[in-house]
């Protein structure tokens, strides 16, 4: 019977073309009098992957006419953390913040989620990978010119992130003069981003938030294939033109060879608060309806508030200045953690 089960497991082929036996996922098969117990050890942390595997295993064994109850026990290998060069560096959860369009508030939200996590007691890093508009230095009021950056940040070949409001920050913007365009080709950007992840002294992090460029491009593909993301948080406004682009992003994250779980979607600038009513500038519930249609968890809505714009411009994370906004972000951040 064990041989038959092993044969059934060999029929389950992973994206890397290996079957789950070859991949070393199957640690033990116990055939008991009343059930079969299969012990798996997985390094891929996504829940979706785990559930799909359990379903595939059950089907494959049943197809071999083995009709015993099957119990599958899954243990996550600690390798689901990234162990990088310094050995000290362990990043437990890498989460990317993405959007279809630019200007929908992706960096603002990445900033305030990072600070909310830090205030909750987590060790947090923020990596600004938005080559087209690296705004994280502005949002934290970090003003480094190129020379300073080299002398202050490189040490023993490792990049040392800047710490602001308790968050470790690294931005592609640190490599250009303020306001100057970054005109690197795709492979160059990918190389730098790889360094940002693998050759940076992040220390121990509970969360690394990656602020992705908007849209779907070269950089996304290489980054998504390079690093093991826990998931993606999508930000959008509610108008059709933004949602059409988000749809493209979702399709990209769901391509089989890329597959990154989407943690959820945030509706930004949902409404303006006038004295008497909420004014839905971009249309009501656009993102909420989209999330239902695409089967994506709705993480929450953020109103359009002058304070958010004001504090972004001042370089202070708004969650540290306004109680109402702090609570909105806290709720969204807790939703993200729950989804993980
Ligand atoms: P993206 O990263 O998507 O390009 P940003 O985060 O840079 O967008 O935001 C674009 C502008 O919109 C910034 O000036 C920011 O302060 C402002 N902004 C973002 N979200 C809000 C909001 N909810 N209310 C008011 N202004 C906002």
CSV table of C-alpha atoms and ligand atoms in Angstrom, one decimal:
chain,number,residue,atom,x,y,z
A,1,UNK,CA,0.0,0.0,0.0
A,2,UNK,CA,2.9,2.4,0.8
A,3,UNK,CA,4.3,2.0,-2.7
A,4,UNK,CA,0.9,2.8,-4.1
A,5,UNK,CA,0.6,5.9,-2.0
A,6,UNK,CA,4.1,7.0,-3.1
A,7,UNK,CA,3.1,6.5,-6.7
A,8,UNK,CA,0.0,8.6,-6.2
A,9,UNK,CA,2.2,11.4,-4.6
A,10,UNK,CA,4.6,11.3,-7.5
A,11,UNK,CA,1.7,12.3,-9.8
A,12,UNK,CA,1.5,15.7,-8.1
A,13,UNK,CA,3.8,18.0,-10.0
A,14,UNK,CA,4.8,21.4,-8.7
A,15,UNK,CA,5.5,24.6,-10.6
A,16,UNK,CA,9.3,23.7,-10.7
A,17,UNK,CA,8.3,20.6,-12.6
A,18,UNK,CA,9.4,18.3,-9.8
A,19,UNK,CA,6.9,16.0,-8.1
A,20,UNK,CA,6.3,16.4,-4.3
A,21,UNK,CA,8.3,13.2,-3.5
A,22,UNK,CA,11.3,14.5,-5.4
A,23,UNK,CA,10.9,17.9,-3.8
A,24,UNK,CA,11.4,16.4,-0.3
A,25,UNK,CA,8.0,17.7,0.9
A,26,UNK,CA,6.9,14.3,2.1
A,27,UNK,CA,8.6,13.5,5.4
A,28,UNK,CA,6.7,10.4,6.5
A,29,UNK,CA,3.8,8.1,5.5
A,30,UNK,CA,2.1,6.2,8.3
A,31,UNK,CA,-0.4,3.5,7.5
A,32,UNK,CA,-2.5,2.9,10.5
A,33,UNK,CA,-5.3,0.5,11.0
A,34,UNK,CA,-8.0,3.1,10.5
A,35,UNK,CA,-6.3,5.8,8.4
A,36,UNK,CA,-3.3,7.0,6.4
A,37,UNK,CA,-1.3,9.8,7.9
A,38,UNK,CA,1.0,11.8,5.6
A,39,UNK,CA,3.5,14.3,7.1
A,40,UNK,CA,4.5,17.2,4.9
A,41,UNK,CA,7.2,19.8,5.5
A,42,UNK,CA,6.7,22.9,3.3
A,43,UNK,CA,8.8,26.0,2.8
A,44,UNK,CA,6.2,27.8,0.7
A,45,UNK,CA,4.2,29.8,3.3
A,46,UNK,CA,1.1,30.5,1.3
A,47,UNK,CA,-2.1,29.1,2.7
A,48,UNK,CA,-3.5,28.7,-0.8
A,49,UNK,CA,-0.5,26.5,-1.8
A,50,UNK,CA,-1.0,24.4,1.3
A,51,UNK,CA,-4.7,23.9,0.7
A,52,UNK,CA,-4.3,23.1,-2.9
A,53,UNK,CA,-1.6,20.5,-2.1
A,54,UNK,CA,-3.9,18.8,0.4
A,55,UNK,CA,-6.7,18.7,-2.1
A,56,UNK,CA,-4.4,17.3,-4.9
A,57,UNK,CA,-3.0,14.6,-2.6
A,58,UNK,CA,-6.4,13.4,-1.4
A,59,UNK,CA,-7.6,13.2,-5.0
A,60,UNK,CA,-4.6,11.5,-6.3
A,61,UNK,CA,-4.7,8.8,-3.6
A,62,UNK,CA,-8.4,8.2,-4.1
A,63,UNK,CA,-7.8,7.8,-7.8
A,64,UNK,CA,-5.6,4.8,-6.9
A,65,UNK,CA,-8.6,3.2,-5.2
A,66,UNK,CA,-7.3,3.6,-1.7
A,67,UNK,CA,-10.3,4.4,0.2
A,68,UNK,CA,-8.9,4.8,3.8
A,69,UNK,CA,-9.5,8.2,5.5
A,70,UNK,CA,-6.4,10.4,4.7
A,71,UNK,CA,-5.0,12.7,7.3
A,72,UNK,CA,-2.4,15.2,6.1
A,73,UNK,CA,-0.3,17.0,8.7
A,74,UNK,CA,1.6,20.0,7.5
A,75,UNK,CA,4.6,21.5,9.2
A,76,UNK,CA,6.1,24.8,7.9
A,77,UNK,CA,9.9,24.7,7.5
A,78,UNK,CA,11.7,27.6,9.1
A,79,UNK,CA,13.2,28.3,5.7
A,80,UNK,CA,10.1,30.2,5.0
A,81,UNK,CA,12.1,33.0,6.6
A,82,UNK,CA,14.8,34.5,4.4
A,83,UNK,CA,18.3,33.9,5.7
A,84,UNK,CA,20.6,36.4,4.2
A,85,UNK,CA,24.3,37.0,4.1
A,86,UNK,CA,24.9,38.4,7.6
A,87,UNK,CA,23.2,35.4,9.3
A,88,UNK,CA,21.8,38.0,11.7
A,89,UNK,CA,19.3,39.0,9.0
A,90,UNK,CA,16.0,37.2,9.2
A,91,UNK,CA,12.9,38.6,7.5
A,92,UNK,CA,9.8,36.8,8.6
A,93,UNK,CA,7.1,38.4,6.3
A,94,UNK,CA,7.7,40.3,3.1
A,95,UNK,CA,4.6,42.1,2.0
A,96,UNK,CA,4.4,44.1,-1.2
A,97,UNK,CA,2.1,47.1,-1.6
A,98,UNK,CA,1.0,47.5,-5.2
A,99,UNK,CA,-1.4,49.5,-7.3
A,100,UNK,CA,-2.6,49.6,-10.9
A,101,UNK,CA,-2.2,53.3,-11.3
A,102,UNK,CA,0.2,55.9,-9.9
A,103,UNK,CA,-1.1,58.6,-7.6
A,104,UNK,CA,-3.7,56.4,-5.8
A,105,UNK,CA,-1.9,56.6,-2.4
A,106,UNK,CA,0.2,53.5,-2.5
A,107,UNK,CA,3.3,55.0,-0.9
A,108,UNK,CA,1.2,56.9,1.7
A,109,UNK,CA,-0.4,53.7,2.7
A,110,UNK,CA,2.8,51.6,2.7
A,111,UNK,CA,4.3,54.3,5.0
A,112,UNK,CA,1.4,54.4,7.4
A,113,UNK,CA,1.0,50.6,7.5
A,114,UNK,CA,4.8,50.3,8.3
A,115,UNK,CA,4.5,52.8,11.1
A,116,UNK,CA,1.3,51.2,12.5
A,117,UNK,CA,3.1,47.8,12.6
A,118,UNK,CA,6.0,49.4,14.4
A,119,UNK,CA,3.7,51.0,16.9
A,120,UNK,CA,2.1,47.6,17.5
A,121,UNK,CA,5.5,46.4,18.6
A,122,UNK,CA,6.8,44.7,15.5
A,123,UNK,CA,10.3,45.1,13.9
A,124,UNK,CA,9.6,46.7,10.6
A,125,UNK,CA,11.5,47.6,7.4
A,126,UNK,CA,10.2,49.5,4.4
A,127,UNK,CA,11.8,49.1,1.0
A,128,UNK,CA,10.9,51.7,-1.6
A,129,UNK,CA,11.1,49.9,-4.9
A,130,UNK,CA,9.0,52.5,-6.8
A,131,UNK,CA,11.5,53.5,-9.4
A,132,UNK,CA,9.1,55.9,-11.1
A,133,UNK,CA,8.3,57.9,-8.0
A,134,UNK,CA,10.4,57.0,-5.0
A,135,UNK,CA,8.4,59.0,-2.5
A,136,UNK,CA,9.3,57.2,0.7
A,137,UNK,CA,12.3,59.6,1.5
A,138,UNK,CA,9.8,62.5,1.3
A,139,UNK,CA,7.2,60.8,3.4
A,140,UNK,CA,9.8,60.3,6.2
A,141,UNK,CA,11.5,63.6,5.5
A,142,UNK,CA,14.8,61.8,4.8
A,143,UNK,CA,17.2,64.1,3.0
A,144,UNK,CA,20.3,62.4,2.0
A,145,UNK,CA,22.4,63.4,-1.0
A,146,UNK,CA,24.3,60.9,-2.9
A,147,UNK,CA,27.7,61.4,-1.2
A,148,UNK,CA,26.2,61.2,2.3
A,149,UNK,CA,24.4,58.1,1.4
A,150,UNK,CA,27.6,56.3,0.4
A,151,UNK,CA,29.6,57.3,3.4
A,152,UNK,CA,26.8,56.7,5.9
A,153,UNK,CA,25.1,53.7,4.6
A,154,UNK,CA,27.7,51.3,3.2
A,155,UNK,CA,29.7,49.3,5.8
A,156,UNK,CA,31.6,46.1,5.0
A,157,UNK,CA,29.8,45.9,1.7
A,158,UNK,CA,26.4,45.7,3.4
A,159,UNK,CA,23.9,48.5,3.1
A,160,UNK,CA,22.6,49.9,6.3
A,161,UNK,CA,19.1,51.2,6.2
A,162,UNK,CA,18.1,54.6,7.5
A,163,UNK,CA,15.9,54.4,10.6
A,164,UNK,CA,13.0,56.8,10.9
A,165,UNK,CA,10.2,56.6,13.4
A,166,UNK,CA,11.5,53.2,14.3
A,167,UNK,CA,11.2,51.8,10.8
A,168,UNK,CA,14.3,50.7,8.8
A,169,UNK,CA,14.1,52.3,5.4
A,170,UNK,CA,15.8,51.9,2.1
A,171,UNK,CA,14.8,53.6,-1.0
A,172,UNK,CA,15.8,53.6,-4.6
A,173,UNK,CA,15.5,57.4,-4.2
A,174,UNK,CA,18.6,57.4,-2.1
A,175,UNK,CA,20.6,56.7,-5.3
A,176,UNK,CA,19.4,59.8,-7.1
A,177,UNK,CA,19.6,63.5,-6.3
A,178,UNK,CA,16.3,65.0,-5.0
A,179,UNK,CA,13.8,65.3,-7.8
A,180,UNK,CA,16.1,63.8,-10.4
A,181,UNK,CA,14.7,61.1,-12.6
A,182,UNK,CA,16.2,57.6,-12.3
A,183,UNK,CA,16.9,56.5,-15.8
A,184,UNK,CA,18.1,53.0,-15.3
A,185,UNK,CA,17.2,50.1,-17.5
A,186,UNK,CA,15.2,47.1,-16.1
A,187,UNK,CA,18.2,44.8,-15.4
A,188,UNK,CA,20.0,47.5,-13.5
A,189,UNK,CA,17.0,48.2,-11.4
A,190,UNK,CA,16.5,44.5,-10.7
A,191,UNK,CA,20.2,44.2,-9.7
A,192,UNK,CA,19.8,47.1,-7.2
A,193,UNK,CA,16.6,45.7,-5.8
A,194,UNK,CA,18.3,42.3,-5.3
A,195,UNK,CA,21.0,44.1,-3.4
A,196,UNK,CA,18.5,45.9,-1.3
A,197,UNK,CA,17.0,42.6,-0.2
A,198,UNK,CA,19.9,40.3,0.0
A,199,UNK,CA,22.8,42.6,0.8
A,200,UNK,CA,21.2,44.9,3.3
A,201,UNK,CA,21.7,44.7,7.0
A,202,UNK,CA,18.0,44.5,7.9
A,203,UNK,CA,18.7,42.6,11.1
A,204,UNK,CA,15.7,40.7,12.4
A,205,UNK,CA,12.4,41.9,10.9
A,206,UNK,CA,8.9,40.8,11.5
A,207,UNK,CA,7.7,42.6,8.4
A,208,UNK,CA,9.4,44.1,5.4
A,209,UNK,CA,7.0,46.2,3.4
A,210,UNK,CA,7.9,46.7,-0.2
A,211,UNK,CA,6.5,49.7,-2.0
A,212,UNK,CA,6.3,48.4,-5.6
A,213,UNK,CA,6.1,50.6,-8.7
A,214,UNK,CA,2.6,51.0,-10.1
A,215,UNK,CA,1.3,48.8,-12.9
A,216,UNK,CA,2.7,45.6,-14.3
A,217,UNK,CA,6.2,45.5,-15.6
A,218,UNK,CA,9.6,44.1,-15.9
A,219,UNK,CA,10.5,45.1,-12.3
A,220,UNK,CA,7.5,43.4,-10.9
A,221,UNK,CA,8.2,40.2,-12.7
A,222,UNK,CA,11.9,40.0,-11.6
A,223,UNK,CA,11.1,41.1,-8.1
A,224,UNK,CA,8.3,38.6,-7.6
A,225,UNK,CA,10.4,35.8,-8.9
A,226,UNK,CA,13.4,36.9,-6.8
A,227,UNK,CA,11.8,37.2,-3.4
A,228,UNK,CA,9.4,35.0,-1.5
A,229,UNK,CA,6.5,37.3,-0.7
A,230,UNK,CA,4.0,36.4,1.9
A,231,UNK,CA,1.5,38.4,-0.2
A,232,UNK,CA,0.4,41.5,-1.9
A,233,UNK,CA,-1.7,44.4,-0.6
A,234,UNK,CA,-3.4,46.3,-3.4
A,235,UNK,CA,-4.4,49.9,-3.2
A,236,UNK,CA,-6.9,51.6,-5.5
A,237,UNK,CA,-9.3,54.4,-5.9
A,238,UNK,CA,-12.8,53.6,-7.1
A,239,UNK,CA,-13.0,55.1,-10.5
A,240,UNK,CA,-13.1,52.8,-13.6
A,241,UNK,CA,-9.8,54.0,-15.0
A,242,UNK,CA,-8.0,52.9,-11.8
A,243,UNK,CA,-9.8,49.6,-11.4
A,244,UNK,CA,-9.1,48.6,-15.0
A,245,UNK,CA,-5.4,48.9,-14.2
A,246,UNK,CA,-5.8,47.0,-10.9
A,247,UNK,CA,-7.5,44.3,-12.8
A,248,UNK,CA,-4.3,43.9,-14.9
A,249,UNK,CA,-2.2,43.7,-11.8
A,250,UNK,CA,-4.4,41.1,-10.2
A,251,UNK,CA,-4.2,39.0,-13.4
A,252,UNK,CA,-0.4,39.3,-13.2
A,253,UNK,CA,-0.1,38.2,-9.6
A,254,UNK,CA,-2.4,35.2,-10.4
A,255,UNK,CA,-0.3,34.0,-13.4
A,256,UNK,CA,0.7,30.4,-12.5
A,257,UNK,CA,4.4,30.9,-12.8
A,258,UNK,CA,4.3,34.0,-10.6
A,259,UNK,CA,1.5,33.2,-8.2
A,260,UNK,CA,1.6,35.5,-5.2
A,261,UNK,CA,-1.3,35.4,-2.8
A,262,UNK,CA,-3.3,38.7,-2.7
A,263,UNK,CA,-3.8,39.5,1.0
A,264,UNK,CA,-6.5,42.1,0.2
A,265,UNK,CA,-7.4,45.4,-1.4
A,266,UNK,CA,-7.7,48.9,0.2
A,267,UNK,CA,-10.0,51.6,-1.1
A,268,UNK,CA,-8.2,54.9,-0.8
A,269,UNK,CA,-9.7,58.3,-1.1
A,270,UNK,CA,-13.2,56.7,-0.8
A,271,UNK,CA,-15.1,59.8,0.1
A,272,UNK,CA,-14.7,63.5,1.0
A,273,UNK,CA,-16.4,64.4,4.3
A,274,UNK,CA,-18.4,67.6,3.8
A,275,UNK,CA,-20.3,69.1,6.7
A,276,UNK,CA,-23.5,67.1,6.1
A,277,UNK,CA,-22.5,64.1,4.1
A,278,UNK,CA,-19.9,61.8,2.5
A,279,UNK,CA,-19.1,62.9,-1.0
A,280,UNK,CA,-18.0,59.9,-3.2
A,281,UNK,CA,-15.7,61.8,-5.5
A,282,UNK,CA,-14.5,58.7,-7.4
A,283,UNK,CA,-17.8,56.8,-7.2
A,284,UNK,CA,-19.3,54.8,-4.3
A,285,UNK,CA,-18.0,51.3,-3.5
A,286,UNK,CA,-16.1,50.8,-6.7
A,287,UNK,CA,-13.2,48.9,-5.0
A,288,UNK,CA,-15.5,47.0,-2.7
A,289,UNK,CA,-17.5,45.7,-5.6
A,290,UNK,CA,-14.3,44.9,-7.5
A,291,UNK,CA,-13.0,42.9,-4.5
A,292,UNK,CA,-16.2,40.8,-4.4
A,293,UNK,CA,-16.1,40.2,-8.2
A,294,UNK,CA,-12.4,39.1,-8.0
A,295,UNK,CA,-12.7,37.3,-4.8
A,296,UNK,CA,-10.2,39.5,-3.0
A,297,UNK,CA,-10.5,40.3,0.7
A,298,UNK,CA,-11.6,43.9,1.3
A,299,UNK,CA,-9.1,45.4,3.9
A,300,UNK,CA,-10.8,48.7,4.4
A,301,UNK,CA,-11.5,52.2,3.2
A,302,UNK,CA,-9.6,55.4,3.8
A,303,UNK,CA,-11.3,58.7,3.3
A,304,UNK,CA,-9.8,61.6,1.3
A,305,UNK,CA,-8.6,63.9,4.1
A,306,UNK,CA,-6.5,67.0,3.8
A,307,UNK,CA,-4.5,65.9,6.9
A,308,UNK,CA,-3.2,62.9,5.1
A,309,UNK,CA,-1.9,65.0,2.2
A,310,UNK,CA,-0.6,67.6,4.6
A,311,UNK,CA,1.5,65.3,6.8
A,312,UNK,CA,2.8,63.4,3.7
A,313,UNK,CA,4.1,66.7,2.4
A,314,UNK,CA,5.6,67.5,5.8
A,315,UNK,CA,7.3,64.1,5.9
A,316,UNK,CA,5.6,62.9,9.1
A,317,UNK,CA,3.5,59.7,9.0
A,318,UNK,CA,0.0,60.9,9.6
A,319,UNK,CA,-0.9,58.0,11.9
A,320,UNK,CA,1.4,59.7,14.5
A,321,UNK,CA,-0.5,62.9,14.3
A,322,UNK,CA,-4.2,62.2,14.0
A,323,UNK,CA,-6.2,59.8,16.2
A,324,UNK,CA,-9.0,59.1,13.7
A,325,UNK,CA,-6.6,58.3,10.9
A,326,UNK,CA,-4.5,56.2,13.3
A,327,UNK,CA,-7.5,54.0,14.1
A,328,UNK,CA,-8.4,53.6,10.4
A,329,UNK,CA,-4.9,52.4,9.6
A,330,UNK,CA,-4.8,50.2,12.8
A,331,UNK,CA,-8.0,48.4,11.6
A,332,UNK,CA,-6.5,47.9,8.1
A,333,UNK,CA,-3.2,46.7,9.6
A,334,UNK,CA,-4.9,44.2,11.9
A,335,UNK,CA,-6.9,42.9,8.9
A,336,UNK,CA,-3.7,42.3,7.0
A,337,UNK,CA,-2.2,40.4,10.0
A,338,UNK,CA,-5.4,38.3,10.3
A,339,UNK,CA,-5.3,37.5,6.6
A,340,UNK,CA,-1.7,36.3,6.9
B,1,LIG,P1,1.3,56.6,-5.2
B,1,LIG,O1,2.3,56.0,-4.3
B,1,LIG,O2,0.1,55.7,-5.5
B,1,LIG,O3,1.8,57.3,-6.4
B,1,LIG,P2,1.1,58.6,-3.1
B,1,LIG,O4,1.1,57.8,-1.9
B,1,LIG,O5,2.4,59.3,-3.5
B,1,LIG,O6,0.6,57.8,-4.4
B,1,LIG,O7,0.0,59.7,-3.0
B,1,LIG,C1,-0.3,60.7,-4.0
B,1,LIG,C2,-0.7,62.0,-3.3
B,1,LIG,O8,-2.0,61.8,-2.7
B,1,LIG,C3,0.1,62.4,-2.1
B,1,LIG,O9,0.2,63.8,-2.1
B,1,LIG,C4,-0.6,61.9,-0.9
B,1,LIG,O10,-0.4,62.8,0.2
B,1,LIG,C5,-2.0,62.1,-1.3
B,1,LIG,N1,-3.0,61.1,-0.6
B,1,LIG,C6,-2.9,59.8,-0.6
B,1,LIG,N2,-3.9,59.3,0.1
B,1,LIG,C7,-4.7,60.3,0.5
B,1,LIG,C8,-5.9,60.4,1.2
B,1,LIG,N3,-6.5,59.4,1.6
B,1,LIG,N4,-6.4,61.7,1.4
B,1,LIG,C9,-5.7,62.8,1.0
B,1,LIG,N5,-4.6,62.7,0.3
B,1,LIG,C10,-4.1,61.5,0.0
